[in-house]
Coordinates of C-alpha atoms in Angstrom, one line a residue:
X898 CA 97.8 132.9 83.7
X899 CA 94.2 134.5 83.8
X900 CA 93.7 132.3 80.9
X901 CA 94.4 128.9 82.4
X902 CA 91.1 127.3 84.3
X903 CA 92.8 126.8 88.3
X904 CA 92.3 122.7 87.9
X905 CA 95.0 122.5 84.7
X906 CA 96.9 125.1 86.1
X907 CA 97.9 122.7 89.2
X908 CA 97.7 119.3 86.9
X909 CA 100.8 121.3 84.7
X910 CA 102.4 122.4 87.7
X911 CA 101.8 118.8 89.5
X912 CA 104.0 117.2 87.1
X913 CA 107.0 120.0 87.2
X914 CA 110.4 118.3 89.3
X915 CA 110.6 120.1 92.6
X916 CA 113.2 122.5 91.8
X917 CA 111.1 123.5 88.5
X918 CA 108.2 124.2 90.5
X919 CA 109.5 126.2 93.3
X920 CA 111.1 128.2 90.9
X921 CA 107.8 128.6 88.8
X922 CA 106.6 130.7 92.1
X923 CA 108.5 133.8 90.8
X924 CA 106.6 133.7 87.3
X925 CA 103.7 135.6 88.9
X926 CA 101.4 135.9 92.2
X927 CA 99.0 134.0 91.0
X928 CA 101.5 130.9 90.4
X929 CA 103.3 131.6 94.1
X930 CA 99.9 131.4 95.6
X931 CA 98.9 128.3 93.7
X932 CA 102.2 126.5 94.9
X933 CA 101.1 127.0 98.5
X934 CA 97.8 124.9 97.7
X935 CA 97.6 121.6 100.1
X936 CA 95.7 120.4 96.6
X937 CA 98.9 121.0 94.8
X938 CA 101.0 119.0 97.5
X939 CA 98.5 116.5 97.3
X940 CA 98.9 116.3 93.5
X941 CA 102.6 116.5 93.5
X942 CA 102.8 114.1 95.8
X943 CA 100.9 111.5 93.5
X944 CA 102.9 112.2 90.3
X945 CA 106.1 111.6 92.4
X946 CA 104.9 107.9 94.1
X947 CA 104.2 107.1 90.6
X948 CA 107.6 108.2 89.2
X949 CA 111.3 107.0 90.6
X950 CA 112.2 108.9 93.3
X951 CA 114.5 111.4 93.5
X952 CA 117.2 112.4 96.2
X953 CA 118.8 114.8 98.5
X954 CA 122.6 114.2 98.6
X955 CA 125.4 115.2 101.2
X956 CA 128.3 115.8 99.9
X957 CA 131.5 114.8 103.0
X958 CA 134.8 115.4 102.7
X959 CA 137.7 117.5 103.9
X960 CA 137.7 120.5 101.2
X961 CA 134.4 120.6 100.8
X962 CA 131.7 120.5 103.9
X963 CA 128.2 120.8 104.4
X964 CA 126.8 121.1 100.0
X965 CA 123.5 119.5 99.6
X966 CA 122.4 118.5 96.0
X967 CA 119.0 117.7 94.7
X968 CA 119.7 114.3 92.7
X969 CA 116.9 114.0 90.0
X970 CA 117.1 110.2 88.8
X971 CA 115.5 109.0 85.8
X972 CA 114.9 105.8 84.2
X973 CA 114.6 104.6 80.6
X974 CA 111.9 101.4 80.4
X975 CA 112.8 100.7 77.1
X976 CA 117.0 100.5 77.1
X977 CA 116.8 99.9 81.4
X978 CA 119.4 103.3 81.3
X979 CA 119.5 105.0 84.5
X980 CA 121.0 108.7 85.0
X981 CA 121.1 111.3 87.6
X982 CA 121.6 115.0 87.4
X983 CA 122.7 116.5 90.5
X984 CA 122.0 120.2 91.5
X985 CA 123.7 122.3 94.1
X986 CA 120.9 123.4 96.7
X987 CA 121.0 126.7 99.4
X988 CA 121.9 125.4 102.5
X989 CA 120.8 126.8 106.2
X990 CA 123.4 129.1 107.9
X991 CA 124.8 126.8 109.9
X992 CA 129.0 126.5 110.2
X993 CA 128.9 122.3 110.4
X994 CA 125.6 119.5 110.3
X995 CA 124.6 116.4 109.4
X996 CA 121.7 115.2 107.3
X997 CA 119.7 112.8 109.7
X998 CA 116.6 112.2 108.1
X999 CA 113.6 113.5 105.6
X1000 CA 109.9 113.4 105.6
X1001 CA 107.8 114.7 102.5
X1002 CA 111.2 116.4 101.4
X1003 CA 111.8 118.1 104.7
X1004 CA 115.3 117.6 106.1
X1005 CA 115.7 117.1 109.7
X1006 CA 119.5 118.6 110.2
X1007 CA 121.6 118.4 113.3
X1008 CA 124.3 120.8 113.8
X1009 CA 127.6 119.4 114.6
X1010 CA 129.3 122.1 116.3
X1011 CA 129.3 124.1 118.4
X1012 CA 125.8 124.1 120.0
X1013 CA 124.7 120.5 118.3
X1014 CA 121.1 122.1 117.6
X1015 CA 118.2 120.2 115.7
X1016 CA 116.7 122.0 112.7
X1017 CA 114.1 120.9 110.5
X1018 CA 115.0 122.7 106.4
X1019 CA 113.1 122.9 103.8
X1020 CA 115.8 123.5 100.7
X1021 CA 113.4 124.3 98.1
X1022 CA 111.3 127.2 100.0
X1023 CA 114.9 127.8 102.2
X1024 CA 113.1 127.9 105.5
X1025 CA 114.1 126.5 108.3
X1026 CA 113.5 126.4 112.1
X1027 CA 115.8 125.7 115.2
X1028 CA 114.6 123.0 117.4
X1029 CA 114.5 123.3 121.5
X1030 CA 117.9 122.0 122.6
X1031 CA 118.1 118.5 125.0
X1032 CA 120.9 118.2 127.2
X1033 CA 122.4 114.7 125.5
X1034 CA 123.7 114.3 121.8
X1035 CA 123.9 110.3 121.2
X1036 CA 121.5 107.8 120.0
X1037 CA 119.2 107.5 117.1
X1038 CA 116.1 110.4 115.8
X1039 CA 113.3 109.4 113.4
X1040 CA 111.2 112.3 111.9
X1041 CA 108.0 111.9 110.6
X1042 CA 104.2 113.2 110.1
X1043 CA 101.4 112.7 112.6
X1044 CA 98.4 112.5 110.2
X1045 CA 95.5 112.6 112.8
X1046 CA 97.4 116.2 114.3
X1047 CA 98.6 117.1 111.1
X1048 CA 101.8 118.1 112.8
X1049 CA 105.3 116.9 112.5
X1050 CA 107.1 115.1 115.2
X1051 CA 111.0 114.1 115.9
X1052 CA 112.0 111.2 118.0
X1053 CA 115.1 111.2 119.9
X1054 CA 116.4 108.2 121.9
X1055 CA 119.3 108.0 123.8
X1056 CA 121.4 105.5 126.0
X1057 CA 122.4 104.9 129.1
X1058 CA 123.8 102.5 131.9
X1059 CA 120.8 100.9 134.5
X1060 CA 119.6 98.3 137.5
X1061 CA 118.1 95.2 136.3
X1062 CA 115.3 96.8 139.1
X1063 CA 115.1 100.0 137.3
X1064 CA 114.2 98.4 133.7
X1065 CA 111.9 96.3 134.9
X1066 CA 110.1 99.1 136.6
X1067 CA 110.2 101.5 133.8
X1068 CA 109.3 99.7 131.1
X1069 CA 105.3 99.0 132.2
X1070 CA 104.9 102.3 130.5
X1071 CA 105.7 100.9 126.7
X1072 CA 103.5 97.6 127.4
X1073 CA 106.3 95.4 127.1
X1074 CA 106.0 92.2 128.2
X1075 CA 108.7 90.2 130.4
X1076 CA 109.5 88.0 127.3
X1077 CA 111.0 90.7 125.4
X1078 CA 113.6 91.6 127.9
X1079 CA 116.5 90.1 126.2
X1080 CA 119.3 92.4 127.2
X1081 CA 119.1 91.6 130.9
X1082 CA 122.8 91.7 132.3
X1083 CA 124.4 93.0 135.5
X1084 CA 125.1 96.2 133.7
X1085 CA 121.8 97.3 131.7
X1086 CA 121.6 99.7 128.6
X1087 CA 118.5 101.3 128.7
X1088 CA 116.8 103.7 126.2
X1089 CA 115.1 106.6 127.4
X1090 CA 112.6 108.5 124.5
X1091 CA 112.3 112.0 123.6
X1092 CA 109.8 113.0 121.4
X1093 CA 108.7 116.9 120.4
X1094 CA 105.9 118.0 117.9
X1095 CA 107.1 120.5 115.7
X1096 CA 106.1 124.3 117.1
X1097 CA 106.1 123.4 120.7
X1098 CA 108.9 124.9 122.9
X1099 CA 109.7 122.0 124.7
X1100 CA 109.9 117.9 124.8
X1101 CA 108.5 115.1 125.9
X1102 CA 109.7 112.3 128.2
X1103 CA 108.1 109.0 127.3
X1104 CA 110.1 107.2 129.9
X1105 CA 112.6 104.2 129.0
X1106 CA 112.5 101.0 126.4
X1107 CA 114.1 97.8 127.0
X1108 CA 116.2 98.0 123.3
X1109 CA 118.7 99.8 122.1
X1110 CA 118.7 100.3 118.4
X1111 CA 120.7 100.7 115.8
X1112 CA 121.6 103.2 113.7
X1113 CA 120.3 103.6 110.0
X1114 CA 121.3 106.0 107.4
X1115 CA 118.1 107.1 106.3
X1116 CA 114.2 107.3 107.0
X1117 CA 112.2 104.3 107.7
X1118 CA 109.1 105.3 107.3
X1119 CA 106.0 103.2 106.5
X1120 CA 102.4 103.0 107.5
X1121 CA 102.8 106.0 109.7
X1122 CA 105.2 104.6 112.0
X1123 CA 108.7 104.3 112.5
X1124 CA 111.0 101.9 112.4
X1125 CA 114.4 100.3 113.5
X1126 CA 116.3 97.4 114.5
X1127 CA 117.2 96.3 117.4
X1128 CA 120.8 95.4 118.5
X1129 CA 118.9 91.7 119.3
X1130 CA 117.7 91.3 115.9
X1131 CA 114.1 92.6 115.7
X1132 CA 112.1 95.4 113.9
X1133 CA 110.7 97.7 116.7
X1134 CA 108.2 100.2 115.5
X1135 CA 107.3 103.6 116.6
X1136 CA 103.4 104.8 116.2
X1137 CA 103.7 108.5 115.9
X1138 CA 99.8 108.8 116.8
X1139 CA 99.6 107.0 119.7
X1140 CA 102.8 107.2 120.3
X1141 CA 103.5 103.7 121.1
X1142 CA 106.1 101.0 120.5
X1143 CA 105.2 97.7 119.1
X1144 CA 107.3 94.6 117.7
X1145 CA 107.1 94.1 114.1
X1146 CA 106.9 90.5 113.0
X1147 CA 110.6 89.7 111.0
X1148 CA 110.7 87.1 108.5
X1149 CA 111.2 83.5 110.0
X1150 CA 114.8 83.2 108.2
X1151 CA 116.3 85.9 110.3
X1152 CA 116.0 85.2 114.1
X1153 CA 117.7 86.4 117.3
X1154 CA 119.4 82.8 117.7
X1155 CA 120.4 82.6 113.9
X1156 CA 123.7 83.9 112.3
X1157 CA 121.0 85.3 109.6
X1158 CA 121.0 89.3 110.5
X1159 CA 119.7 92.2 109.2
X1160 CA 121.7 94.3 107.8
X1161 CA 119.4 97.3 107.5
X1162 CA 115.5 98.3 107.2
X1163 CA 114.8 100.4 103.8
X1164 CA 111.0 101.3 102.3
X1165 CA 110.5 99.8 98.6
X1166 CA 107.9 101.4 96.8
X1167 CA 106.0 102.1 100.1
X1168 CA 106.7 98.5 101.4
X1169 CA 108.5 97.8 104.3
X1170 CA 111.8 95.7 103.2
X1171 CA 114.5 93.9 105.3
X1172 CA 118.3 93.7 103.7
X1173 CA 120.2 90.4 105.4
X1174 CA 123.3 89.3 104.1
X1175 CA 123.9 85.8 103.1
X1176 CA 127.3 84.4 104.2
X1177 CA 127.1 81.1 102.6
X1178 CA 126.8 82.7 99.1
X1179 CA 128.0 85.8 99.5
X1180 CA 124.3 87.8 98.5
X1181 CA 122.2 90.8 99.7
X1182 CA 118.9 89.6 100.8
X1183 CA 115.9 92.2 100.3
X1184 CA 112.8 90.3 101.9
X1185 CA 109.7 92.3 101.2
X1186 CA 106.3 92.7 103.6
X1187 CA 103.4 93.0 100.5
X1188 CA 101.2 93.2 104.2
X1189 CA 102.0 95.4 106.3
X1190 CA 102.4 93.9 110.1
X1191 CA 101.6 90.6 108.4
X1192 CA 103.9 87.8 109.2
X1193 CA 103.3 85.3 106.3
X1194 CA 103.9 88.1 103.8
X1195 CA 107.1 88.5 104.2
X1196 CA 108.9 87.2 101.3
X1197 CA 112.5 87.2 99.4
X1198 CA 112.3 89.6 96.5
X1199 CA 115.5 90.0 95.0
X1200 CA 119.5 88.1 95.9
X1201 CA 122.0 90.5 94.8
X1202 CA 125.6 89.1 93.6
X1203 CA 128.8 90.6 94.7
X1204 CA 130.1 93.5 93.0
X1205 CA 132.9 96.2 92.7
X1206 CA 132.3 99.4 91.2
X1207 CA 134.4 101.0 88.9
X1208 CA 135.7 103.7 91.1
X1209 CA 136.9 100.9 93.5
X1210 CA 138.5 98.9 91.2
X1211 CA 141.9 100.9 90.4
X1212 CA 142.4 100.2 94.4
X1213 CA 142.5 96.1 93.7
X1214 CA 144.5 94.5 92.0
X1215 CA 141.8 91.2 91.4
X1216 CA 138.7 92.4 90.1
X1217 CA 137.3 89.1 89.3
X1218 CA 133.3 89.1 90.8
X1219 CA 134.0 85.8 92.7
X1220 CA 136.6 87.8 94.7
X1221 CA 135.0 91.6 94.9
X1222 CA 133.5 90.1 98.1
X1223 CA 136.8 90.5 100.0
X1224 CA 137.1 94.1 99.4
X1225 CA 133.5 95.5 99.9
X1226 CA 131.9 93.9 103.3
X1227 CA 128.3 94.2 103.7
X1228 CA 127.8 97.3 105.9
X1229 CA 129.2 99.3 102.4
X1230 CA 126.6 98.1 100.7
X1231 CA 123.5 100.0 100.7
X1232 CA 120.2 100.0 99.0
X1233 CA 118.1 103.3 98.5
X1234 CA 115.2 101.9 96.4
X1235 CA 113.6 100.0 94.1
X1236 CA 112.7 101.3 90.2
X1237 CA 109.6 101.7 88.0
X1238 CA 111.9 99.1 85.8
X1239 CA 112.2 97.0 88.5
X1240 CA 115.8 97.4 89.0
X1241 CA 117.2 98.1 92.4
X1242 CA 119.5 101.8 93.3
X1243 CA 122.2 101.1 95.7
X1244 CA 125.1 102.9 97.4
X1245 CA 128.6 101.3 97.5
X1246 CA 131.0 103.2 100.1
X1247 CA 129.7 106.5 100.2
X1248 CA 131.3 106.7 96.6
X1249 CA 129.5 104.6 94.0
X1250 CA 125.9 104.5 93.1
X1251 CA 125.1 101.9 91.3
X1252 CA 121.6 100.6 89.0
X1253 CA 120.9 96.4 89.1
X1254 CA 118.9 94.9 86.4
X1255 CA 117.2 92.4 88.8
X1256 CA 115.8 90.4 85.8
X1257 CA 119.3 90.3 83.8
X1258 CA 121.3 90.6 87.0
X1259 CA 123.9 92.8 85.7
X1260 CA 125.0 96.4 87.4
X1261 CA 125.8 99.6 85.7
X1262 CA 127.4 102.3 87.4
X1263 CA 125.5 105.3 87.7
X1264 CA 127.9 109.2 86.9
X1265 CA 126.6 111.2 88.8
X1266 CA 128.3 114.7 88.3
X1267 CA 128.5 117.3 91.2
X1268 CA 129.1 120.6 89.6
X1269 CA 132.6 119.1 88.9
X1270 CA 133.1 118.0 91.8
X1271 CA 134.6 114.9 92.6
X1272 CA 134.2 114.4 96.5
X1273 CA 132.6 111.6 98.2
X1274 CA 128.8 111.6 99.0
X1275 CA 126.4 110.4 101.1
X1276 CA 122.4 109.6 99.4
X1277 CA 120.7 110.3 102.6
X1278 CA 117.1 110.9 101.9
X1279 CA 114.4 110.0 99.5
X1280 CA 112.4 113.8 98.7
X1281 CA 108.5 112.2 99.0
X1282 CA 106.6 115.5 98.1
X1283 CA 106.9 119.4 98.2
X1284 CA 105.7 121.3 101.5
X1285 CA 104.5 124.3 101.1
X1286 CA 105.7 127.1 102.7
X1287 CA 102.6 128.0 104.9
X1288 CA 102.9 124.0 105.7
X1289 CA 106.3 124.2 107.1
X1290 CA 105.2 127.3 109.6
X1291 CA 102.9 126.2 110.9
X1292 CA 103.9 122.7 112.1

């Protein structure tokens, strides 16, 4: 190691997969000092925009509970083959929990019983640290990284019954205007927002928000903010800076008076991206913003055909494409990301994922083997970059 100038060191280790290179700290002291380097995050992180992502599985089910898996995909630009090789990942000693979200491949867990505890996990360096508790346990959480602090911060908002008088009142504090008060009724849910930097003992209040959201399966995360949608069809963002909300401007097709909904937000090679689902024709939608928080970029990027994956299709007894509609609604249908090849990755029931040649629209099935097991799964979040452990401390 004395051997190797510092500056190739980290361009070989930059290029290692994540569970090579934490495993590479145990070669020598020189090499578990290097992978602490912010310039090797910084590096690792660049090699891994460029390359297809990779994931952090949950496996559910009633034998087995509570196995995460690192799932390293990889894809063939010549042949447009797609694989993934699952491994089996240490887990935090907690008895039950659910994957909520990730940022820069930390995993922001919540217990399930019996103390329904936040933890933020880092399953390559096997930290992990216990969030301060808050007295309520339903609604959405976003999790992301405050750039001008440097510090990681978790959103929490949760629900509750109100006065038309009292959501008027409280919402001055987001800048809101009238117009956007679309829930109005006699009987009023309003959202009231947590938020907590990582490393102080307590949260925040930010007061109430005239939306209620709803719920995604994984990370939204784009030009520092984040995002949802609302139960009135719009994309709400949340600055994690300023720590502000702000309407993001939706493509013109989907509106709150159409029956053209989203049916959910997802980031495409760092682009903000809106699913909708197509009832005349039976297709996915994926409209793309090229700009971000500009209006006339939107545009429709890929329609996705009905399909059933193999694993399904014992359970029917039509297979037939013009009738797999009927037997996999939309809200089983979801999309994790889009390919160097330019092929789209999407999940089909918690059971299938699945590889679509956009430019040949066809679909291949993706094995993805579990250490022999054969449980259902979850793909829950997209691992951006390693943290180093000194990183993790200290936010």
């Amino acid at each position: 190691m004395d051997r190797i100038p510092q500056e190739l060191a980290l361009d070989i280790l930059s290029r290692l997969p994540i569970p090579s290179l934490v495993q590479s700290k145990s070669v020598c002291q020189d090499w578990r000092t290097l992978t602490h380097d912010q310039l090797l995050v910084n590096k690792h992180f660049k090699q891994m925009v460029e390359n297809d992502p990779s994931f952090i599985l949950q496996i559910m089910g009633y034998s087995i509970q509570n196995q995460l898996y690192f799932g390293d995909l990889s894809s063939d630009p010549n042949d447009g083959n797609v694989t993934m090789i699952a491994k089996k990942l240490t887990i935090p000693p907690l008895l039950n929990f659910h994957l909520v979200s990730s940022c820069n491949g930390l995993l922001l867990l919540r217990a399930t019983h019996p103390s329904f505890e936040l933890c933020i996990y880092n399953p390559f360096t096997r930290d992990y640290i216990e969030l301060p508790k808050l007295s309520h346990h339903d609604g959405v959480r976003g999790f992301g990284f405050d750039p001008t602090t440097k510090k990681y911060k978790v959103v929490e908002i949760s629900y509750k019954r109100t006065t038309p008088f009292t959501f008027s009142h409280r919402v001055v504090r987001f800048g809101m205007r009238r117009s956007h008060q679309t829930e109005t009724s006699s009987s009023l849910i309003e959202s009231e927002v947590h938020i907590l930097t990582v490393g102080s003992p307590t949260w925040r209040n930010l007061g109430c928000f005239p939306f209620r959201f709803m719920c995604q399966k994984s990370q939204v995360l784009a030009n520092r903010k984040l995002h949802w949608r609302t139960t009135t069809n719009l994309i709400m963002s949340f600055d994690l800076a300023t720590e502000q909300f702000k309407e993001v401007p939706r493509p013109d097709v989907i509106t709150s008076n159409s029956d053209r909904r989203f049916h959910e937000l997802v980031i495409l090679r760092g682009c903000l991206s809106a699913v909708s689902f197509d009832g005349n024709n039976q297709e996915l939608e994926i409209w793309v913003m090229k700009e971000y928080a500009v209006k006339d970029s939107w545009f429709k990027q890929f329609n996705i055909g009905a399909y059933v994956p193999k694993i399904f299709q014992s359970n029917y007894q039509c297979h037939s494409s013009s009738n797999s509609r009927f037997y996999l609604p939309k809200n089983c249908i979801q999309v994790l990301c889009l390919l160097r090849n330019g092929g789209i990755l999407l999940q089909y029931g918690n059971k299938a994922i699945v590889f679509y040649d956009s430019h040949c629209r066809t679909f291949q099935d993706i094995q993805v083997t579990f250490e022999g097991i054969s449980s259902c799964f979850t793909a829950v979040a997209h691992v951006a970059s390693l943290n180093s452990t000194d990183t993790f401390v200290d936010a």
